[in-house]
CSV table of C-alpha atoms in Angstrom, one decimal:
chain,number,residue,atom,x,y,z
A,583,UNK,CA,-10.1,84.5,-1.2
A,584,UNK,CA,-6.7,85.2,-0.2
A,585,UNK,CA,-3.3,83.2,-1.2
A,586,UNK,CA,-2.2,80.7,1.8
A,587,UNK,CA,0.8,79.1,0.6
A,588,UNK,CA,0.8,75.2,1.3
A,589,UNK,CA,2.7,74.0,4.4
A,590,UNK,CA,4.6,71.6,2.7
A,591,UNK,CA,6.2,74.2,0.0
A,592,UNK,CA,6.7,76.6,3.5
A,593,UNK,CA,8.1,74.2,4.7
A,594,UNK,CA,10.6,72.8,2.1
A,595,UNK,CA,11.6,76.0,1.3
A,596,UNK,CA,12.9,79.7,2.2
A,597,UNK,CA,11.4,82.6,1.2
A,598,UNK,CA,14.0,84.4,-0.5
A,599,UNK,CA,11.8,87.7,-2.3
A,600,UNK,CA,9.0,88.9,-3.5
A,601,UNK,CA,8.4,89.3,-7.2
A,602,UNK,CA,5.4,91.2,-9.3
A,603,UNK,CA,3.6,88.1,-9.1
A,604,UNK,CA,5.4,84.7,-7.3
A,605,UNK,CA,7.2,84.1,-4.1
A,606,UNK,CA,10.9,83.0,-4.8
A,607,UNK,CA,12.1,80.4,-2.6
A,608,UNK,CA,14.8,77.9,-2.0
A,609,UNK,CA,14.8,74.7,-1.7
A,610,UNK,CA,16.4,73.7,1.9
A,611,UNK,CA,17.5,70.7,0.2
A,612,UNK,CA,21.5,71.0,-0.6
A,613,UNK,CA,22.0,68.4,-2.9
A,614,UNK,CA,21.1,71.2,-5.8
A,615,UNK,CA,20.8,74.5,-5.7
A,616,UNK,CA,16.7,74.7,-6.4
A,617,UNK,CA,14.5,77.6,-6.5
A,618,UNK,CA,10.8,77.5,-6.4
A,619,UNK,CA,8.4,80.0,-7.8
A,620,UNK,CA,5.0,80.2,-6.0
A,621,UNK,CA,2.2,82.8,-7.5
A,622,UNK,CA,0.7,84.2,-4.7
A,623,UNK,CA,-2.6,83.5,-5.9
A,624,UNK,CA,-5.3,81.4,-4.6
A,625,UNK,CA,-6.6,77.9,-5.5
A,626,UNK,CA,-4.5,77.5,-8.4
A,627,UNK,CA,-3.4,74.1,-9.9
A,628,UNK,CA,-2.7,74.5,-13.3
A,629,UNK,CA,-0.4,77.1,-15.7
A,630,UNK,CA,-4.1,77.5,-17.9
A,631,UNK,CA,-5.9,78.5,-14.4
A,632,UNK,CA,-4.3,81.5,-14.7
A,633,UNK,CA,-5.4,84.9,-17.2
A,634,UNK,CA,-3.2,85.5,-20.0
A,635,UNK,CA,-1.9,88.5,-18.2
A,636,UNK,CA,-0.6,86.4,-15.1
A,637,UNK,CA,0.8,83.4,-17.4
A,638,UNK,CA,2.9,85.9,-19.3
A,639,UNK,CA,3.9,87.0,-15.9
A,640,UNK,CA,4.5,83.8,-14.6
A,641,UNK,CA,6.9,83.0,-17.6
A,642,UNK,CA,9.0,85.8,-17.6
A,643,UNK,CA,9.6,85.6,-14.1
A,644,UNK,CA,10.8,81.9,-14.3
A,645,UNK,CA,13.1,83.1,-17.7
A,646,UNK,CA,14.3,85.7,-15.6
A,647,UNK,CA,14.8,83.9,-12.6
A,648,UNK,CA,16.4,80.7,-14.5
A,649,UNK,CA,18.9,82.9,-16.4
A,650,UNK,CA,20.0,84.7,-12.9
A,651,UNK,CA,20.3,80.7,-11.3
A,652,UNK,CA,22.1,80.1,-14.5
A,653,UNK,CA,24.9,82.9,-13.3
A,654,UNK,CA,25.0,82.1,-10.4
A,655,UNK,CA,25.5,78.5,-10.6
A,656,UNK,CA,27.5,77.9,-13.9
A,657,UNK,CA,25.1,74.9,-14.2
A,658,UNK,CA,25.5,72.3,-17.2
A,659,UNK,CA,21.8,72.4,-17.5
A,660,UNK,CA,19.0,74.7,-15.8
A,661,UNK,CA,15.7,72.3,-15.4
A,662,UNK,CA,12.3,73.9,-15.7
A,663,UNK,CA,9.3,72.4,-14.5
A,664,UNK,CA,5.8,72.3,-13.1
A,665,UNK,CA,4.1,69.1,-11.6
A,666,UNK,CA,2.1,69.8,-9.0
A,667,UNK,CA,0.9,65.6,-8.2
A,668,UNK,CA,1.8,66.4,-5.2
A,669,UNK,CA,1.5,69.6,-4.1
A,670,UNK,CA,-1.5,70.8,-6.2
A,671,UNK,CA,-0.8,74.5,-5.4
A,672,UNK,CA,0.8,75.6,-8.6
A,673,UNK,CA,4.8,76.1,-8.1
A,674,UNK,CA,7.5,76.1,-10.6
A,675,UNK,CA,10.9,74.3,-9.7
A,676,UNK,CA,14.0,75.8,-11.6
A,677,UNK,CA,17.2,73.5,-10.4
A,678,UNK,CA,20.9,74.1,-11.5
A,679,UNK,CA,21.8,70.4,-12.4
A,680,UNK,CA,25.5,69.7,-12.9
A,681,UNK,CA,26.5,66.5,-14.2
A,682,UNK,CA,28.2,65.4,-11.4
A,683,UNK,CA,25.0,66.1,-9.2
A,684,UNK,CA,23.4,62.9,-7.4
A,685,UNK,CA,20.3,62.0,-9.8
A,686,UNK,CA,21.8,63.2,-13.1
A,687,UNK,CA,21.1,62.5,-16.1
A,688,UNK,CA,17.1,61.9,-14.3
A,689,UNK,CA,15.0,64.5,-12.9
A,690,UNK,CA,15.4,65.3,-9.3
A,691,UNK,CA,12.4,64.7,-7.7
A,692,UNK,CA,11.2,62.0,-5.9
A,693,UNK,CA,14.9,60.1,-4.7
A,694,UNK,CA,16.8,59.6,-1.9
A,695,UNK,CA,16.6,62.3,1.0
A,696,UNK,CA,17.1,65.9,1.4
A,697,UNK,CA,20.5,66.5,2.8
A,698,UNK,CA,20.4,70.3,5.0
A,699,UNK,CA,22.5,73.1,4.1
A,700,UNK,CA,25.4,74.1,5.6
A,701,UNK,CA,24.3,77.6,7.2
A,702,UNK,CA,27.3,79.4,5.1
A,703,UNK,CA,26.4,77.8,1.7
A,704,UNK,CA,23.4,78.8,2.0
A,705,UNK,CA,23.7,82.2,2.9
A,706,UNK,CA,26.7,82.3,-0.3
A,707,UNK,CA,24.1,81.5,-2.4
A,708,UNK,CA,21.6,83.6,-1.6
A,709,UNK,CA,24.7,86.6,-1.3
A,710,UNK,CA,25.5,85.5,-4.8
A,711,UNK,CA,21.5,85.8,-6.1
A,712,UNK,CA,21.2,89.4,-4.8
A,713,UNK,CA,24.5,90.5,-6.6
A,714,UNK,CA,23.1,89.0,-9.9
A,715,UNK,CA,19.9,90.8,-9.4
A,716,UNK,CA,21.8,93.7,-9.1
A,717,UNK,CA,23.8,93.9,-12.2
A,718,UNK,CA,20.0,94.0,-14.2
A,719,UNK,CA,18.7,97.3,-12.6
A,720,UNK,CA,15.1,96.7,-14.0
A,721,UNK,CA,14.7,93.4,-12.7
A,722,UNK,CA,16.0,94.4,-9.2
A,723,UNK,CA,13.4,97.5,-8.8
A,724,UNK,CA,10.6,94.8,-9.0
A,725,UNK,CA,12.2,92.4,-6.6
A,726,UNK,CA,11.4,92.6,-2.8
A,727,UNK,CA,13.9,90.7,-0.8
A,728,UNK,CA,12.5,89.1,2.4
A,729,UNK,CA,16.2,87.6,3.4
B,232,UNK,CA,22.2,77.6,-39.2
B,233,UNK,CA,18.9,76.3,-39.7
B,234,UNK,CA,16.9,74.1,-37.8
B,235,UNK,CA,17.4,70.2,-37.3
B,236,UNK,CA,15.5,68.2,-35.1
B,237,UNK,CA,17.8,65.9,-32.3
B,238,UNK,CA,17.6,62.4,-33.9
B,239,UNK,CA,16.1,60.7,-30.3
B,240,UNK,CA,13.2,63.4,-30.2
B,241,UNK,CA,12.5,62.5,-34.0
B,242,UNK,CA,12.7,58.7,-32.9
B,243,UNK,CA,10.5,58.8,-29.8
B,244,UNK,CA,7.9,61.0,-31.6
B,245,UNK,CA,5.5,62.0,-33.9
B,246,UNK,CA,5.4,65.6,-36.0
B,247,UNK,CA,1.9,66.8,-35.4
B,248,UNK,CA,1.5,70.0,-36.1
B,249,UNK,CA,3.9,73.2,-36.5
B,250,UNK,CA,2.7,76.1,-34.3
B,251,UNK,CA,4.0,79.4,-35.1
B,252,UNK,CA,7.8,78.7,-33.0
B,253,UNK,CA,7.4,75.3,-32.4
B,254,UNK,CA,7.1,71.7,-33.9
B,255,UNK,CA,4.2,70.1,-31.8
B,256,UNK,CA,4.9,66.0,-31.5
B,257,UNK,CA,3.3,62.9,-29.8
B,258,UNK,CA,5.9,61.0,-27.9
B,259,UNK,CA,5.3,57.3,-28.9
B,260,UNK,CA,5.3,56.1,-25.2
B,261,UNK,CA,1.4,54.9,-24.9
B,262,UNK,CA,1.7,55.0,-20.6
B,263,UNK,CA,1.3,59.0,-20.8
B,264,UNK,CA,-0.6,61.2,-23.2
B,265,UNK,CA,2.7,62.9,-23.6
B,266,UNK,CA,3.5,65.6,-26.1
B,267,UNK,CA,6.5,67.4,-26.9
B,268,UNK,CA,7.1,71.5,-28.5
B,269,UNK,CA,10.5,72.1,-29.9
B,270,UNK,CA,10.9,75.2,-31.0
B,271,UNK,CA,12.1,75.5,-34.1
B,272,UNK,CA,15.5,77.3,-33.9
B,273,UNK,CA,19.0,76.3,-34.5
B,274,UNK,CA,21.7,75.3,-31.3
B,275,UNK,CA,19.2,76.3,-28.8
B,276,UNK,CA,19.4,74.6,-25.5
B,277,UNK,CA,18.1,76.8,-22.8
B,278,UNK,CA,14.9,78.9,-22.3
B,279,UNK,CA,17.1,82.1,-21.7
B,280,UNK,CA,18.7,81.5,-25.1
B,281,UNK,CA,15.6,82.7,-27.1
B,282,UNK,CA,14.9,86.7,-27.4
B,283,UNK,CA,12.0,88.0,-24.9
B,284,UNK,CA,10.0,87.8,-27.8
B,285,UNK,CA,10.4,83.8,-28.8
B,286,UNK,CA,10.1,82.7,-24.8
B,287,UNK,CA,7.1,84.7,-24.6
B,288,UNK,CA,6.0,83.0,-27.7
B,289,UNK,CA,6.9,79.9,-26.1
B,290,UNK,CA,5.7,80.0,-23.2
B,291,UNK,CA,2.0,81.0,-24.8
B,292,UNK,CA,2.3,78.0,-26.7
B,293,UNK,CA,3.1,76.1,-23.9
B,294,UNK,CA,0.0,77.2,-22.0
B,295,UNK,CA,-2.1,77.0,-25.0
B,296,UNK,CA,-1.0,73.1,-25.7
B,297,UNK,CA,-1.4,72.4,-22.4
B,298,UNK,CA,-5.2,73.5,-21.6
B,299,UNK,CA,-6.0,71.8,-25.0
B,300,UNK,CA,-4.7,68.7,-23.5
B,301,UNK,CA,-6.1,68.6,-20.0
B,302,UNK,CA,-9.6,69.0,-22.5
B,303,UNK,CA,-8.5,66.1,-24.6
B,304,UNK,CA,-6.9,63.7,-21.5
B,305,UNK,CA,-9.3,64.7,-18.4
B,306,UNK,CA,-6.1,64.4,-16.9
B,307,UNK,CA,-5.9,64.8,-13.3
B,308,UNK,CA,-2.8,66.9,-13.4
B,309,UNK,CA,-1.1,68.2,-16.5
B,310,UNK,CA,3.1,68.8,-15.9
B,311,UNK,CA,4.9,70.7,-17.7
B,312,UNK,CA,8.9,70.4,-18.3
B,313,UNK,CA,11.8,71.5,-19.5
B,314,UNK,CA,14.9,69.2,-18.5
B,315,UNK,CA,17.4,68.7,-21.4
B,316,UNK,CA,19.9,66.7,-19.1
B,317,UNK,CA,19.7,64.0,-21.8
B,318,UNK,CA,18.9,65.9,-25.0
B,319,UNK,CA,20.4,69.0,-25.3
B,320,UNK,CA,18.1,70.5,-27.6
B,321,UNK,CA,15.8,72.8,-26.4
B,322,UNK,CA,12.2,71.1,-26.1
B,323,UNK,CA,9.6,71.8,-23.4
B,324,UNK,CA,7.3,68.1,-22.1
B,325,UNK,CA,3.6,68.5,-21.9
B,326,UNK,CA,2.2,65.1,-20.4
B,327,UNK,CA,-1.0,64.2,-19.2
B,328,UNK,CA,-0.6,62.2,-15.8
B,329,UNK,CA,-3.4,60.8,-14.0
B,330,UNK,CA,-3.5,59.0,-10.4
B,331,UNK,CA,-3.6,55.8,-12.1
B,332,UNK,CA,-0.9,56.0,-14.1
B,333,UNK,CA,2.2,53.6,-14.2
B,334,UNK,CA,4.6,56.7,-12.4
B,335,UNK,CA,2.1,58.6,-10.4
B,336,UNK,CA,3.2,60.7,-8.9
B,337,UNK,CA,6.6,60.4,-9.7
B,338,UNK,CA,8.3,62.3,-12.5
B,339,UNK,CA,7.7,60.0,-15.6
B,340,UNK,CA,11.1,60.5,-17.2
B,341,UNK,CA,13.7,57.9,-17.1
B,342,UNK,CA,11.1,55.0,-15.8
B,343,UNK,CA,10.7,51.4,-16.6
B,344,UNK,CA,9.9,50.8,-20.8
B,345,UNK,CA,8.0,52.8,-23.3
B,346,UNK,CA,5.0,51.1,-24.5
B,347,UNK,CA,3.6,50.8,-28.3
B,348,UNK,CA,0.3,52.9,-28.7
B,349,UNK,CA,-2.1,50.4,-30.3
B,350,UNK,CA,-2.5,52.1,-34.1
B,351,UNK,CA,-6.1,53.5,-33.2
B,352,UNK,CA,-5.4,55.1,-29.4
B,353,UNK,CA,-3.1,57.1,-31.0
B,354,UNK,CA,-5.6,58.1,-33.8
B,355,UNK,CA,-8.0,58.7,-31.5
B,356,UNK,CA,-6.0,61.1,-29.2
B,357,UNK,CA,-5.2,63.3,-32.5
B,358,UNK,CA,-8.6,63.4,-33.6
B,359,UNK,CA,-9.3,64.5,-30.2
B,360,UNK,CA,-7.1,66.9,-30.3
B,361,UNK,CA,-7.9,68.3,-33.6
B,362,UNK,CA,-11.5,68.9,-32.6
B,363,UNK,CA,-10.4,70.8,-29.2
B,364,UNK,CA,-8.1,72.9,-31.5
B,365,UNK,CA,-11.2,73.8,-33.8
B,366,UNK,CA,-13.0,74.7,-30.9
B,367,UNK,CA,-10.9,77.8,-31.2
B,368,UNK,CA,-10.6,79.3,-34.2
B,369,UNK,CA,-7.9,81.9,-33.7
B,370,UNK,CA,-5.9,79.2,-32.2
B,371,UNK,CA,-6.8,76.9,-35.2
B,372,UNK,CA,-5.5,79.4,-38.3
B,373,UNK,CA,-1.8,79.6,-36.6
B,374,UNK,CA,-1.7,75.4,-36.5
B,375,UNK,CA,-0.2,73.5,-39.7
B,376,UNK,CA,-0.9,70.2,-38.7
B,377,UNK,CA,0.8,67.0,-40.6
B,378,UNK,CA,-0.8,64.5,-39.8
């Protein structure tokens, strides 16, 4: 069985890269700068699905990915998180939240609707991403950018 | 600097067990089996903060908790969190959710009132969880439990 990623994280989302094991993707939604990690694995729900091998994977990946959204951000607070009630494919959010944001101090999810990027901020953001990558030579060898 | 717990985490739950990084509680909210791991480290707000070594430490206790729950709760989805917008110190949510539960399948944080666990339902779900945790034995012999 192969991974299909579901069509409502496709659609919510852009795939930004490639990574040992997940899909990195953001969020088209502008109201905060939200990445999604998807591993491309099939028929997985739950973090405990996975071997011990893939969760430390998984892990590091978010770590690494949350520290890079942390740079290129300045966020007050990065938010880490894995629900899944209603896309049961396992994905992991990591969202810059600032307080001034428009759900702070609650979790995103759920409220009010997505607002759509402006094409530029967007594409800043994404400019910004690769240069971080860039500065940690080890992480950037394993990364395979699809924007 | 040593470690001291944030005074709402104390107040909204109960010490169970240390793991080897992390105090293990129960929130006190009865609407959602719902348990909290703070590592136990001093001025530490984000996952990035910790060395390679303590997030992968973590992140394996994380996992660990978190199948040992789904066991305990049946749950129909566990989600796993870190948010910190409210308390800054660095603790990770493990909480059983279930279709039928009072947020489902919203996010359960910031939502209506906590409810009182009746004295035994809490009991219960420790006992519970003290079997599953026996089940394994080399999970077992790193848990000090304290209650």
């Amino acid at each position: 069985m192969s991974f299909i990623l579901d069509a409502r994280l496709e659609q919510d989302s852009l795939h930004l890269a490639d990574l040992p094991l997940c899909q990195l993707r953001l969020s088209h939604d502008a109201r905060y700068p939200w990445l999604l990690l998807v591993p491309r694995l099939a028929k997985v729900s739950e973090v405990f699905d996975l071997s011990a091998e893939q969760q430390a994977q998984l892990w590091q990946e978010v770590s690494s990915v949350s520290a890079l959204w942390q740079c290129v951000t300045a966020a007050d607070k990065i938010n880490i998180a894995t629900l899944g009630n209603v896309v049961a494919q396992l994905h992991v959010h990591v969202v810059a939240r600032f307080q001034t944001d428009a759900a702070w101090p609650a979790p995103i999810w759920g409220r009010g609707e997505a607002e759509v990027y402006p094409a530029e901020m967007q594409q800043n953001l994404i400019a910004l991403l690769k240069q971080e990558v860039l500065k940690k030579e080890t992480t950037a060898q394993h990364w395979t950018w699809l924007v």
